[in-house]
CSV table of C-alpha atoms and ligand atoms in Angstrom, one decimal:
chain,number,residue,atom,x,y,z
A,1,MET,CA,50.5,66.5,-44.4
A,2,THR,CA,49.5,69.2,-42.1
A,3,ALA,CA,51.9,71.1,-39.9
A,4,ARG,CA,52.5,74.4,-38.2
A,5,ILE,CA,55.1,76.6,-39.8
A,6,LEU,CA,56.5,79.7,-38.2
A,7,VAL,CA,57.6,82.4,-40.7
A,8,VAL,CA,60.1,85.0,-39.3
A,9,ASP,CA,61.0,88.1,-41.3
A,10,ASP,CA,61.4,91.8,-40.4
A,11,ILE,CA,59.8,92.8,-43.7
A,12,PRO,CA,56.0,92.3,-43.6
A,13,ALA,CA,55.8,91.8,-47.4
A,14,ASN,CA,58.3,88.8,-47.2
A,15,VAL,CA,56.2,87.2,-44.4
A,16,ARG,CA,53.0,87.5,-46.5
A,17,LEU,CA,54.7,86.1,-49.6
A,18,LEU,CA,55.7,82.9,-47.8
A,19,GLU,CA,52.5,82.8,-45.8
A,20,VAL,CA,50.3,82.7,-48.9
A,21,ARG,CA,52.4,79.9,-50.5
A,22,LEU,CA,52.2,77.8,-47.4
A,23,LEU,CA,48.5,78.3,-46.8
A,24,ALA,CA,47.9,77.2,-50.4
A,25,GLU,CA,49.5,73.9,-49.4
A,26,TYR,CA,47.2,73.7,-46.4
A,27,PHE,CA,50.0,74.4,-43.8
A,28,GLU,CA,49.1,76.3,-40.7
A,29,VAL,CA,51.1,79.5,-40.5
A,30,LEU,CA,52.3,81.5,-37.6
A,31,THR,CA,54.3,84.7,-38.1
A,32,ALA,CA,56.8,86.8,-36.2
A,33,SER,CA,58.6,90.0,-37.2
A,34,ASN,CA,61.6,89.8,-34.9
A,35,GLY,CA,63.8,87.3,-33.1
A,36,PRO,CA,62.5,87.6,-29.5
A,37,ASP,CA,58.9,87.0,-30.7
A,38,ALA,CA,60.0,84.0,-32.8
A,39,ILE,CA,61.7,82.4,-29.8
A,40,GLU,CA,58.7,83.0,-27.6
A,41,THR,CA,56.4,81.4,-30.1
A,42,CYS,CA,58.7,78.4,-30.3
A,43,GLU,CA,58.8,78.1,-26.5
A,44,ASN,CA,55.0,78.0,-26.4
A,45,GLY,CA,55.2,74.8,-28.4
A,46,LYS,CA,53.4,73.4,-31.4
A,47,VAL,CA,55.8,74.8,-34.0
A,48,ASP,CA,56.9,72.1,-36.5
A,49,VAL,CA,59.3,74.1,-38.7
A,50,VAL,CA,60.8,77.6,-38.5
A,51,LEU,CA,61.5,79.6,-41.7
A,52,LEU,CA,64.0,82.2,-40.4
A,53,ASP,CA,65.2,85.3,-42.2
A,54,VAL,CA,68.9,86.0,-41.6
A,55,MET,CA,69.0,89.8,-41.9
A,56,MET,CA,67.0,91.3,-39.1
A,57,PRO,CA,67.7,94.4,-36.9
A,58,ASP,CA,68.6,93.9,-33.2
A,59,MET,CA,68.8,90.1,-33.1
A,60,ASP,CA,69.7,88.5,-36.4
A,61,GLY,CA,68.7,85.0,-37.7
A,62,PHE,CA,72.0,83.3,-36.6
A,63,GLU,CA,71.5,84.4,-33.0
A,64,VAL,CA,67.8,83.3,-33.0
A,65,CYS,CA,68.8,79.9,-34.4
A,66,ARG,CA,71.6,79.6,-31.9
A,67,ARG,CA,69.2,80.3,-29.0
A,68,LEU,CA,66.6,77.9,-30.3
A,69,LYS,CA,69.1,75.1,-30.7
A,70,SER,CA,70.7,75.6,-27.3
A,71,ASP,CA,67.4,75.4,-25.4
A,72,PRO,CA,66.3,71.7,-24.8
A,73,ALA,CA,62.7,72.8,-25.1
A,74,THR,CA,63.2,74.1,-28.7
A,75,ALA,CA,66.3,72.3,-29.9
A,76,HIS,CA,64.4,69.7,-31.8
A,77,ILE,CA,62.4,72.1,-34.0
A,78,PRO,CA,63.9,72.2,-37.5
A,79,VAL,CA,65.1,75.6,-38.6
A,80,VAL,CA,65.4,76.7,-42.2
A,81,MET,CA,67.5,79.9,-42.7
A,82,ILE,CA,66.6,82.1,-45.5
A,83,THR,CA,69.7,83.8,-46.9
A,84,ALA,CA,70.5,86.2,-49.7
A,85,LEU,CA,71.6,84.6,-52.9
A,86,ASP,CA,75.2,83.5,-53.2
A,87,GLN,CA,76.0,84.4,-49.6
A,88,VAL,CA,78.1,81.2,-49.0
A,89,SER,CA,79.5,82.7,-45.8
A,90,ASP,CA,75.9,83.0,-44.5
A,91,ARG,CA,75.3,79.4,-45.1
A,92,VAL,CA,78.4,78.4,-43.2
A,93,ARG,CA,77.4,80.6,-40.3
A,94,GLY,CA,73.9,79.2,-40.5
A,95,LEU,CA,75.1,75.6,-40.2
A,96,GLU,CA,77.4,76.6,-37.4
A,97,ALA,CA,74.4,78.1,-35.6
A,98,GLY,CA,72.7,74.7,-35.9
A,99,ALA,CA,70.4,75.4,-38.8
A,100,ASP,CA,68.9,72.3,-40.4
A,101,ASP,CA,68.6,73.7,-43.9
A,102,PHE,CA,68.6,76.9,-45.9
A,103,LEU,CA,66.8,78.5,-48.8
A,104,THR,CA,68.0,81.4,-50.8
A,105,LYS,CA,65.9,84.5,-51.7
A,106,PRO,CA,63.9,84.7,-53.9
A,107,VAL,CA,62.5,81.5,-52.6
A,108,ASN,CA,61.6,78.9,-55.3
A,109,ASP,CA,58.3,77.2,-54.8
A,110,LEU,CA,59.4,73.7,-55.4
A,111,GLN,CA,62.4,74.1,-53.1
A,112,LEU,CA,60.2,75.6,-50.4
A,113,MET,CA,57.7,72.8,-50.4
A,114,THR,CA,60.2,70.0,-50.7
A,115,ARG,CA,62.3,71.2,-47.8
A,116,VAL,CA,59.4,72.1,-45.6
A,117,LYS,CA,57.8,68.7,-46.2
A,118,SER,CA,61.0,66.9,-45.6
A,119,LEU,CA,61.6,68.7,-42.3
A,120,VAL,CA,58.0,68.2,-41.2
A,121,ARG,CA,58.5,64.5,-41.6
A,122,LEU,CA,61.7,64.6,-39.7
A,123,LYS,CA,60.0,66.6,-36.9
A,124,SER,CA,57.1,64.1,-36.7
A,125,LEU,CA,59.6,61.3,-36.2
A,126,THR,CA,61.4,63.2,-33.5
A,127,ASP,CA,58.1,63.9,-31.8
A,128,GLU,CA,57.3,60.2,-31.9
A,129,LEU,CA,60.6,59.3,-30.4
A,130,ARG,CA,60.3,62.0,-27.7
A,131,LEU,CA,56.9,60.6,-26.8
A,132,ARG,CA,58.2,57.1,-26.5
A,133,ALA,CA,61.2,58.2,-24.6
A,134,SER,CA,59.0,59.8,-22.0
A,135,THR,CA,56.6,56.9,-21.8
A,136,THR,CA,59.1,54.0,-21.8
A,137,ARG,CA,62.1,55.9,-20.4
A,138,ASN,CA,64.2,54.5,-23.2
A,139,ILE,CA,67.6,55.8,-22.4
A,140,GLY,CA,68.9,55.0,-25.9
A,141,ILE,CA,66.3,57.3,-27.5
A,142,GLU,CA,67.0,60.2,-25.1
A,143,GLU,CA,70.6,59.9,-25.9
A,144,LEU,CA,70.0,59.8,-29.6
A,145,LEU,CA,67.8,62.9,-29.5
A,146,SER,CA,70.2,64.9,-27.5
A,147,ARG,CA,73.1,64.0,-29.7
A,148,ASN,CA,74.3,66.8,-32.0
A,149,TYR,CA,74.9,65.6,-35.5
A,150,ALA,CA,78.2,67.5,-35.8
A,151,SER,CA,79.5,65.5,-32.8
A,152,GLU,CA,78.3,62.2,-34.1
A,153,ASP,CA,81.3,59.9,-34.5
A,154,THR,CA,79.8,57.7,-37.2
A,155,MET,CA,80.0,59.1,-40.7
A,156,PRO,CA,77.0,58.2,-42.8
A,157,LYS,CA,77.4,55.5,-45.4
A,158,VAL,CA,76.4,56.9,-48.7
A,159,LEU,CA,76.1,55.6,-52.3
A,160,LEU,CA,76.6,57.9,-55.2
A,161,ILE,CA,75.3,56.7,-58.6
A,162,ASP,CA,76.7,59.0,-61.2
A,163,GLU,CA,78.5,58.2,-64.5
A,164,ARG,CA,80.2,61.5,-65.0
A,165,LYS,CA,83.7,61.4,-63.7
A,166,SER,CA,84.2,65.1,-63.1
A,167,SER,CA,80.9,65.3,-61.1
A,168,VAL,CA,81.9,62.3,-59.0
A,169,GLU,CA,85.3,63.8,-58.2
A,170,ARG,CA,83.7,67.1,-57.1
A,171,ILE,CA,81.3,65.3,-54.8
A,172,GLN,CA,84.0,63.1,-53.4
A,173,LYS,CA,86.0,66.2,-52.5
A,174,MET,CA,82.9,67.9,-50.9
A,175,LEU,CA,82.1,64.9,-48.8
A,176,ARG,CA,85.6,64.0,-47.7
A,177,ASP,CA,85.6,63.5,-43.9
A,178,ARG,CA,81.8,64.0,-44.0
A,179,ALA,CA,80.6,60.7,-45.4
A,180,ASP,CA,81.8,57.2,-46.1
A,181,LEU,CA,81.1,57.4,-49.8
A,182,ASP,CA,80.8,54.5,-52.3
A,183,VAL,CA,80.6,55.4,-56.0
A,184,THR,CA,79.4,53.6,-59.1
A,185,GLY,CA,78.9,54.8,-62.6
A,186,ASP,CA,76.6,52.0,-63.6
A,187,PRO,CA,72.9,52.4,-62.6
A,188,HIS,CA,72.2,48.6,-62.8
A,189,ALA,CA,75.2,47.8,-60.6
A,190,GLY,CA,74.2,50.7,-58.3
A,191,PHE,CA,70.8,49.1,-57.8
A,192,PHE,CA,72.3,45.8,-56.7
A,193,GLN,CA,74.9,47.5,-54.5
A,194,ALA,CA,72.1,49.6,-52.8
A,195,ALA,CA,70.2,46.3,-52.2
A,196,GLU,CA,73.2,44.5,-50.8
A,197,THR,CA,74.7,47.2,-48.5
A,198,SER,CA,72.8,49.1,-45.9
A,199,TYR,CA,73.3,52.7,-47.0
A,200,GLU,CA,72.0,55.7,-45.1
A,201,CYS,CA,71.5,57.7,-48.2
A,202,VAL,CA,71.6,57.1,-52.0
A,203,MET,CA,72.4,60.0,-54.3
A,204,ILE,CA,71.4,59.5,-57.9
A,205,SER,CA,72.5,61.8,-60.8
A,206,THR,CA,69.9,62.6,-63.5
A,207,ALA,CA,72.7,62.9,-66.1
A,208,PHE,CA,72.9,59.4,-67.7
A,209,ALA,CA,73.5,59.1,-71.4
A,210,ASP,CA,71.0,56.3,-72.0
A,211,PHE,CA,69.2,55.5,-68.7
A,212,ASP,CA,66.2,56.9,-67.0
A,213,PRO,CA,67.3,57.8,-63.4
A,214,LEU,CA,63.7,57.8,-62.2
A,215,ARG,CA,63.4,54.1,-63.1
A,216,LEU,CA,66.2,53.5,-60.6
A,217,CYS,CA,64.3,55.5,-58.0
A,218,SER,CA,61.2,53.5,-58.5
A,219,GLN,CA,63.1,50.2,-58.4
A,220,LEU,CA,64.7,51.2,-55.1
A,221,ARG,CA,61.3,52.1,-53.7
A,222,SER,CA,59.7,48.9,-54.7
A,223,LEU,CA,62.4,46.6,-53.2
A,224,ASP,CA,61.9,45.7,-49.5
A,225,ARG,CA,65.5,46.2,-48.6
A,226,THR,CA,65.8,49.7,-50.0
A,227,ARG,CA,62.2,50.9,-49.5
A,228,PHE,CA,63.3,53.2,-46.6
A,229,VAL,CA,66.7,54.4,-47.8
A,230,PRO,CA,66.7,58.2,-48.4
A,231,ILE,CA,67.2,59.1,-52.0
A,232,ILE,CA,68.6,62.5,-53.1
A,233,LEU,CA,68.3,63.4,-56.8
A,234,LEU,CA,71.2,65.4,-58.3
A,235,ALA,CA,69.4,67.4,-61.0
A,236,GLU,CA,70.2,69.9,-63.8
A,237,GLU,CA,68.8,73.3,-64.1
A,238,GLY,CA,65.5,73.1,-66.0
A,239,GLU,CA,64.6,69.6,-64.8
A,240,GLU,CA,61.7,70.8,-62.5
A,241,GLU,CA,59.2,68.4,-64.1
A,242,ARG,CA,61.5,65.4,-63.6
A,243,ILE,CA,62.1,66.4,-60.0
A,244,ILE,CA,58.3,66.7,-59.3
A,245,ARG,CA,57.9,63.2,-60.9
A,246,GLY,CA,60.7,62.0,-58.7
A,247,LEU,CA,59.1,63.4,-55.6
A,248,GLU,CA,55.9,61.6,-56.5
A,249,LEU,CA,57.9,58.4,-56.8
A,250,GLY,CA,59.3,58.8,-53.4
A,251,ILE,CA,62.6,60.5,-53.6
A,252,ASN,CA,63.3,62.5,-50.5
A,253,ASP,CA,65.1,65.6,-51.7
A,254,TYR,CA,67.0,67.0,-54.6
A,255,LEU,CA,70.0,69.3,-55.4
A,256,MET,CA,70.5,71.5,-58.4
A,257,ARG,CA,73.8,71.6,-60.2
A,258,PRO,CA,76.2,73.2,-59.8
A,259,ILE,CA,76.1,71.6,-56.3
A,260,ASP,CA,77.0,73.8,-53.4
A,261,GLN,CA,78.9,72.1,-50.6
A,262,GLN,CA,77.0,73.6,-47.7
A,263,GLU,CA,73.7,72.7,-49.3
A,264,LEU,CA,74.8,69.1,-50.0
A,265,THR,CA,76.0,68.7,-46.4
A,266,ALA,CA,72.8,70.1,-44.9
A,267,ARG,CA,70.5,68.0,-47.1
A,268,LEU,CA,72.5,64.9,-46.5
A,269,ARG,CA,72.5,65.6,-42.8
A,270,THR,CA,68.7,65.9,-42.7
A,271,GLN,CA,68.2,62.7,-44.6
A,272,VAL,CA,70.6,60.7,-42.6
A,273,ARG,CA,69.2,62.0,-39.3
A,274,ARG,CA,65.7,61.0,-40.4
A,275,LYS,CA,66.9,57.5,-41.4
A,276,ARG,CA,68.6,57.0,-38.0
A,277,TYR,CA,65.5,58.2,-36.1
A,278,ASN,CA,63.4,55.8,-38.3
A,279,ASP,CA,65.7,52.9,-37.6
A,280,GLN,CA,65.6,53.7,-33.9
A,281,LEU,CA,61.9,53.8,-33.9
A,282,ARG,CA,61.6,50.5,-35.6
A,283,ALA,CA,64.1,49.0,-33.1
A,284,SER,CA,62.0,50.3,-30.2
A,285,VAL,CA,58.9,48.8,-31.7
A,286,THR,CA,60.7,45.4,-31.9
A,287,GLN,CA,61.8,45.9,-28.4
A,288,THR,CA,58.3,46.6,-27.2
A,289,ILE,CA,57.1,43.5,-28.9
A,290,GLU,CA,59.9,41.5,-27.2
A,291,MET,CA,59.0,42.9,-23.9
A,292,ALA,CA,55.4,41.9,-24.3
A,293,VAL,CA,56.3,38.2,-24.8
A,294,THR,CA,59.3,38.0,-22.4
A,295,ASP,CA,59.4,37.4,-18.7
A,296,GLY,CA,61.2,40.3,-17.2
A,297,LEU,CA,62.8,38.5,-14.3
A,298,THR,CA,64.2,35.5,-16.1
A,299,GLY,CA,64.4,36.5,-19.8
A,300,LEU,CA,62.5,33.4,-20.8
A,301,HIS,CA,59.3,33.6,-22.7
A,302,ASN,CA,56.2,34.4,-20.7
A,303,ARG,CA,52.9,32.7,-20.4
A,304,ARG,CA,51.2,34.9,-23.0
A,305,TYR,CA,53.8,33.7,-25.5
A,306,LEU,CA,53.3,30.1,-24.6
A,307,ASP,CA,49.6,30.4,-24.9
A,308,SER,CA,49.9,31.8,-28.4
A,309,HIS,CA,52.5,29.3,-29.7
A,310,LEU,CA,51.7,26.0,-28.0
A,311,GLN,CA,48.7,25.3,-30.3
A,312,THR,CA,50.8,25.9,-33.4
A,313,LEU,CA,53.5,23.6,-32.2
A,314,PHE,CA,50.9,21.0,-31.4
A,315,ASP,CA,49.2,21.2,-34.7
A,316,ARG,CA,52.5,21.0,-36.6
A,317,ALA,CA,53.5,17.9,-34.7
A,318,VAL,CA,50.2,16.2,-35.3
A,319,ALA,CA,50.2,17.1,-39.0
A,320,ARG,CA,53.7,15.8,-39.5
A,321,ARG,CA,53.1,12.8,-37.3
A,322,ARG,CA,56.1,13.9,-35.1
A,323,PRO,CA,56.3,13.5,-31.4
A,324,LEU,CA,56.0,16.4,-29.0
A,325,SER,CA,56.5,16.5,-25.3
A,326,VAL,CA,55.8,19.1,-22.5
A,327,MET,CA,57.3,19.4,-19.1
A,328,ILE,CA,56.0,21.4,-16.2
A,329,THR,CA,58.6,22.1,-13.5
A,330,ASP,CA,57.8,23.5,-10.0
A,331,LEU,CA,60.4,24.5,-7.5
A,332,ASP,CA,59.9,22.6,-4.2
A,333,ARG,CA,58.9,24.6,-1.1
A,334,PHE,CA,59.5,27.9,-2.9
A,335,LYS,CA,57.4,29.8,-0.3
A,336,SER,CA,59.9,28.9,2.4
A,337,ILE,CA,62.8,30.2,0.3
A,338,ASN,CA,60.9,33.5,0.0
A,339,ASP,CA,60.2,33.5,3.7
A,340,ALA,CA,63.7,32.8,4.8
A,341,HIS,CA,65.6,34.9,2.2
A,342,GLY,CA,63.2,37.6,1.2
A,343,HIS,CA,61.8,38.2,-2.3
A,344,ASP,CA,65.2,39.3,-3.6
A,345,GLY,CA,66.6,35.9,-2.6
A,346,GLY,CA,63.6,34.2,-4.2
A,347,ASP,CA,64.2,36.2,-7.4
A,348,GLU,CA,67.8,35.1,-7.5
A,349,VAL,CA,66.8,31.5,-7.2
A,350,LEU,CA,64.3,31.9,-10.1
A,351,ARG,CA,66.9,33.5,-12.3
A,352,GLU,CA,69.5,30.9,-11.6
A,353,PHE,CA,66.9,28.1,-12.1
A,354,ALA,CA,65.9,29.7,-15.5
A,355,ARG,CA,69.6,29.8,-16.5
A,356,ARG,CA,70.1,26.1,-15.7
A,357,LEU,CA,66.8,25.3,-17.5
A,358,ARG,CA,67.9,27.1,-20.6
A,359,LYS,CA,71.3,25.4,-20.6
A,360,ASN,CA,69.6,22.0,-20.6
A,361,VAL,CA,67.2,22.5,-23.4
A,362,ARG,CA,67.7,23.0,-27.2
A,363,GLY,CA,67.2,26.1,-29.2
A,364,ILE,CA,64.0,24.8,-30.8
A,365,ASP,CA,62.5,24.0,-27.4
A,366,LEU,CA,60.2,26.6,-26.0
A,367,ALA,CA,61.0,27.4,-22.4
A,368,CYS,CA,58.9,29.8,-20.5
A,369,ARG,CA,58.0,31.0,-17.1
A,370,PHE,CA,54.5,29.9,-16.6
A,371,GLY,CA,53.9,32.0,-13.5
A,372,GLY,CA,55.4,32.1,-10.0
A,373,GLU,CA,57.9,29.3,-9.5
A,374,GLU,CA,56.4,27.2,-12.4
A,375,PHE,CA,58.1,26.8,-15.7
A,376,VAL,CA,57.1,25.0,-18.8
A,377,VAL,CA,59.2,23.6,-21.6
A,378,VAL,CA,57.7,22.5,-24.9
A,379,MET,CA,59.9,20.1,-26.8
A,380,PRO,CA,59.1,19.5,-30.5
A,381,ASP,CA,60.3,16.2,-32.1
A,382,THR,CA,60.8,14.7,-28.7
A,383,ASP,CA,59.1,11.5,-27.5
A,384,GLY,CA,58.2,10.7,-23.9
A,385,VAL,CA,61.3,8.6,-23.2
A,386,VAL,CA,63.7,11.3,-24.3
A,387,ALA,CA,61.7,14.0,-22.6
A,388,GLU,CA,61.9,12.1,-19.3
A,389,LYS,CA,65.7,11.9,-19.6
A,390,VAL,CA,65.9,15.6,-20.2
A,391,ALA,CA,63.7,16.3,-17.2
A,392,GLU,CA,65.8,14.0,-15.0
A,393,ARG,CA,69.0,15.8,-16.1
A,394,ILE,CA,67.4,19.1,-15.1
A,395,ARG,CA,66.2,17.7,-11.8
A,396,ALA,CA,69.7,16.4,-11.0
A,397,GLU,CA,71.5,19.6,-12.0
A,398,ILE,CA,69.2,21.6,-9.6
A,399,ALA,CA,69.6,19.2,-6.7
A,400,GLN,CA,73.3,18.6,-7.0
A,401,MET,CA,74.5,22.2,-7.1
A,402,PRO,CA,73.4,24.6,-4.3
A,403,PHE,CA,72.2,28.0,-5.3
A,404,ALA,CA,74.2,31.1,-4.3
A,405,ILE,CA,72.1,33.8,-2.6
A,406,GLY,CA,73.2,37.4,-1.8
A,407,ALA,CA,76.7,38.9,-2.0
A,408,ASP,CA,78.2,37.1,1.0
A,409,GLY,CA,78.5,33.7,-0.7
A,410,LYS,CA,75.6,32.0,1.1
A,411,THR,CA,74.1,29.0,-0.7
A,412,ILE,CA,70.9,27.1,-0.3
A,413,GLU,CA,69.7,23.7,-1.5
A,414,VAL,CA,67.0,23.8,-4.1
A,415,THR,CA,65.0,20.9,-5.6
A,416,VAL,CA,62.5,20.7,-8.3
A,417,SER,CA,59.6,18.5,-9.2
A,418,VAL,CA,58.8,17.8,-12.8
A,419,GLY,CA,55.8,16.4,-14.7
A,420,VAL,CA,56.2,15.2,-18.3
A,421,SER,CA,53.6,14.4,-20.9
A,422,SER,CA,53.6,13.7,-24.6
A,423,VAL,CA,51.2,14.0,-27.5
A,424,LEU,CA,49.1,10.8,-27.8
A,425,LYS,CA,48.6,9.1,-31.1
A,426,GLY,CA,44.9,9.3,-32.1
A,427,VAL,CA,42.8,12.0,-30.5
A,428,ASP,CA,44.6,14.5,-28.3
A,429,THR,CA,44.3,18.2,-27.5
A,430,VAL,CA,46.6,20.9,-26.1
A,431,ALA,CA,44.4,21.1,-23.0
A,432,ALA,CA,44.6,17.3,-22.4
A,433,LEU,CA,48.3,17.3,-22.9
A,434,MET,CA,48.8,20.1,-20.4
A,435,LYS,CA,46.4,18.5,-18.0
A,436,ARG,CA,48.4,15.2,-18.1
A,437,ALA,CA,51.7,17.1,-17.4
A,438,ASP,CA,50.0,18.9,-14.5
A,439,LEU,CA,48.7,15.6,-13.1
A,440,ALA,CA,52.2,14.1,-13.4
A,441,LEU,CA,53.6,17.1,-11.5
A,442,TYR,CA,51.1,16.6,-8.8
A,443,GLU,CA,52.2,13.0,-8.5
A,444,ALA,CA,55.8,14.0,-8.2
A,445,LYS,CA,54.9,16.5,-5.5
A,446,SER,CA,52.8,14.0,-3.5
A,447,GLY,CA,55.3,11.3,-4.0
A,448,GLY,CA,58.0,13.2,-2.0
A,449,ARG,CA,59.2,16.0,-4.4
A,450,ASN,CA,62.6,16.2,-6.1
A,451,ARG,CA,61.5,13.7,-8.7
A,452,VAL,CA,60.2,13.3,-12.3
A,453,VAL,CA,57.0,11.7,-13.1
A,454,ALA,CA,56.2,11.0,-16.8
A,455,LYS,CA,52.8,10.4,-18.3
A,456,ALA,CA,54.3,9.2,-21.5
A,457,ALA,CA,52.2,7.4,-24.0
B,1,MG,MG1,65.4,90.7,-43.3
């Protein structure tokens, strides 16, 4: 993982110390010795994480953080405050200033790398979302990104797996009003609970009398339903090796006991935020796929979708010796509707037609807009006789009820011609099936329109 880290400290020796460690992990490092320089570097872009000293002359770290977080151009850059040891009040002030995380001096190597890597991952998700938001104008994503965690109304759903009662009580108290917390003392039960409920974070204690907590981490990572749930390990002093093993297995972060409330809150916040970004990204991918196979005007499937699925439906019907029928519908004299009522009027007719079409077919039928005013319905398990009845029902429903156009209650008469064909026993192909339906439609048109012609076997 490569990323650009900005180290801000007024003491050059401190800057160098962090710089050397980060360079050893192949991060790119930028430096600044005061607040204004740090802000300028962030504004120029390309900073992935800021490591920010609190105590600096003139402008202190809190002020720098506040300014970065209040500027939309820099608000998305994760900020880690570096505070003096045991300065709990500093941590509180840091969180209030919008800091994403904090480290205490002297900075421990494992903590430094875990947090920086975790925030770099969060930043890359945010960047991806910002990119998509700007290319797809996805309002939902813009809103998600601009939302401040503190003002988010939904508390994260969290599972704590810890068998020590006193520890559980402490954590419950710390997260009161900050998380919707479920607790279990049994790691086996915890595994099933994590698989059955969609948690936004799972916290696992390392202190079990006779159970290896890393086994649970690896089980959660290997199960589909829990693969992406953030895991925070609650470890004891001196368990560095276990933590490193855990990080290799895919845990996302860890906390050392005794647990500090501000630290717990900050770490949980980062993990939950990342999970929510991730979920949003996945949803937007799904949405993109849906858009690619959906007709924007009518909400029916589009021709691309039909082309990729008709062969499958056809093959399945032939293999199972089941009937399959297709109907092609074409609105009569649609050009004159467009001419008389404009394209908006034409669009209204198409939408209403699609609505009536959908109402008259089953869920397993594949209804799509084939192009222009032509629609195709593929009906599995339907023979020619039934398909013709369905087509006739649709034709009648279109002809009997005039279509409303515009806001002033104007209505117009619309009719439709339909061609129906069915898979033939023996040798048949998708192309031949479609060709017969097309031929039937042509006959319906030339026979006077507003009628169904079936080329049933
Ligand atoms: Mg300083």
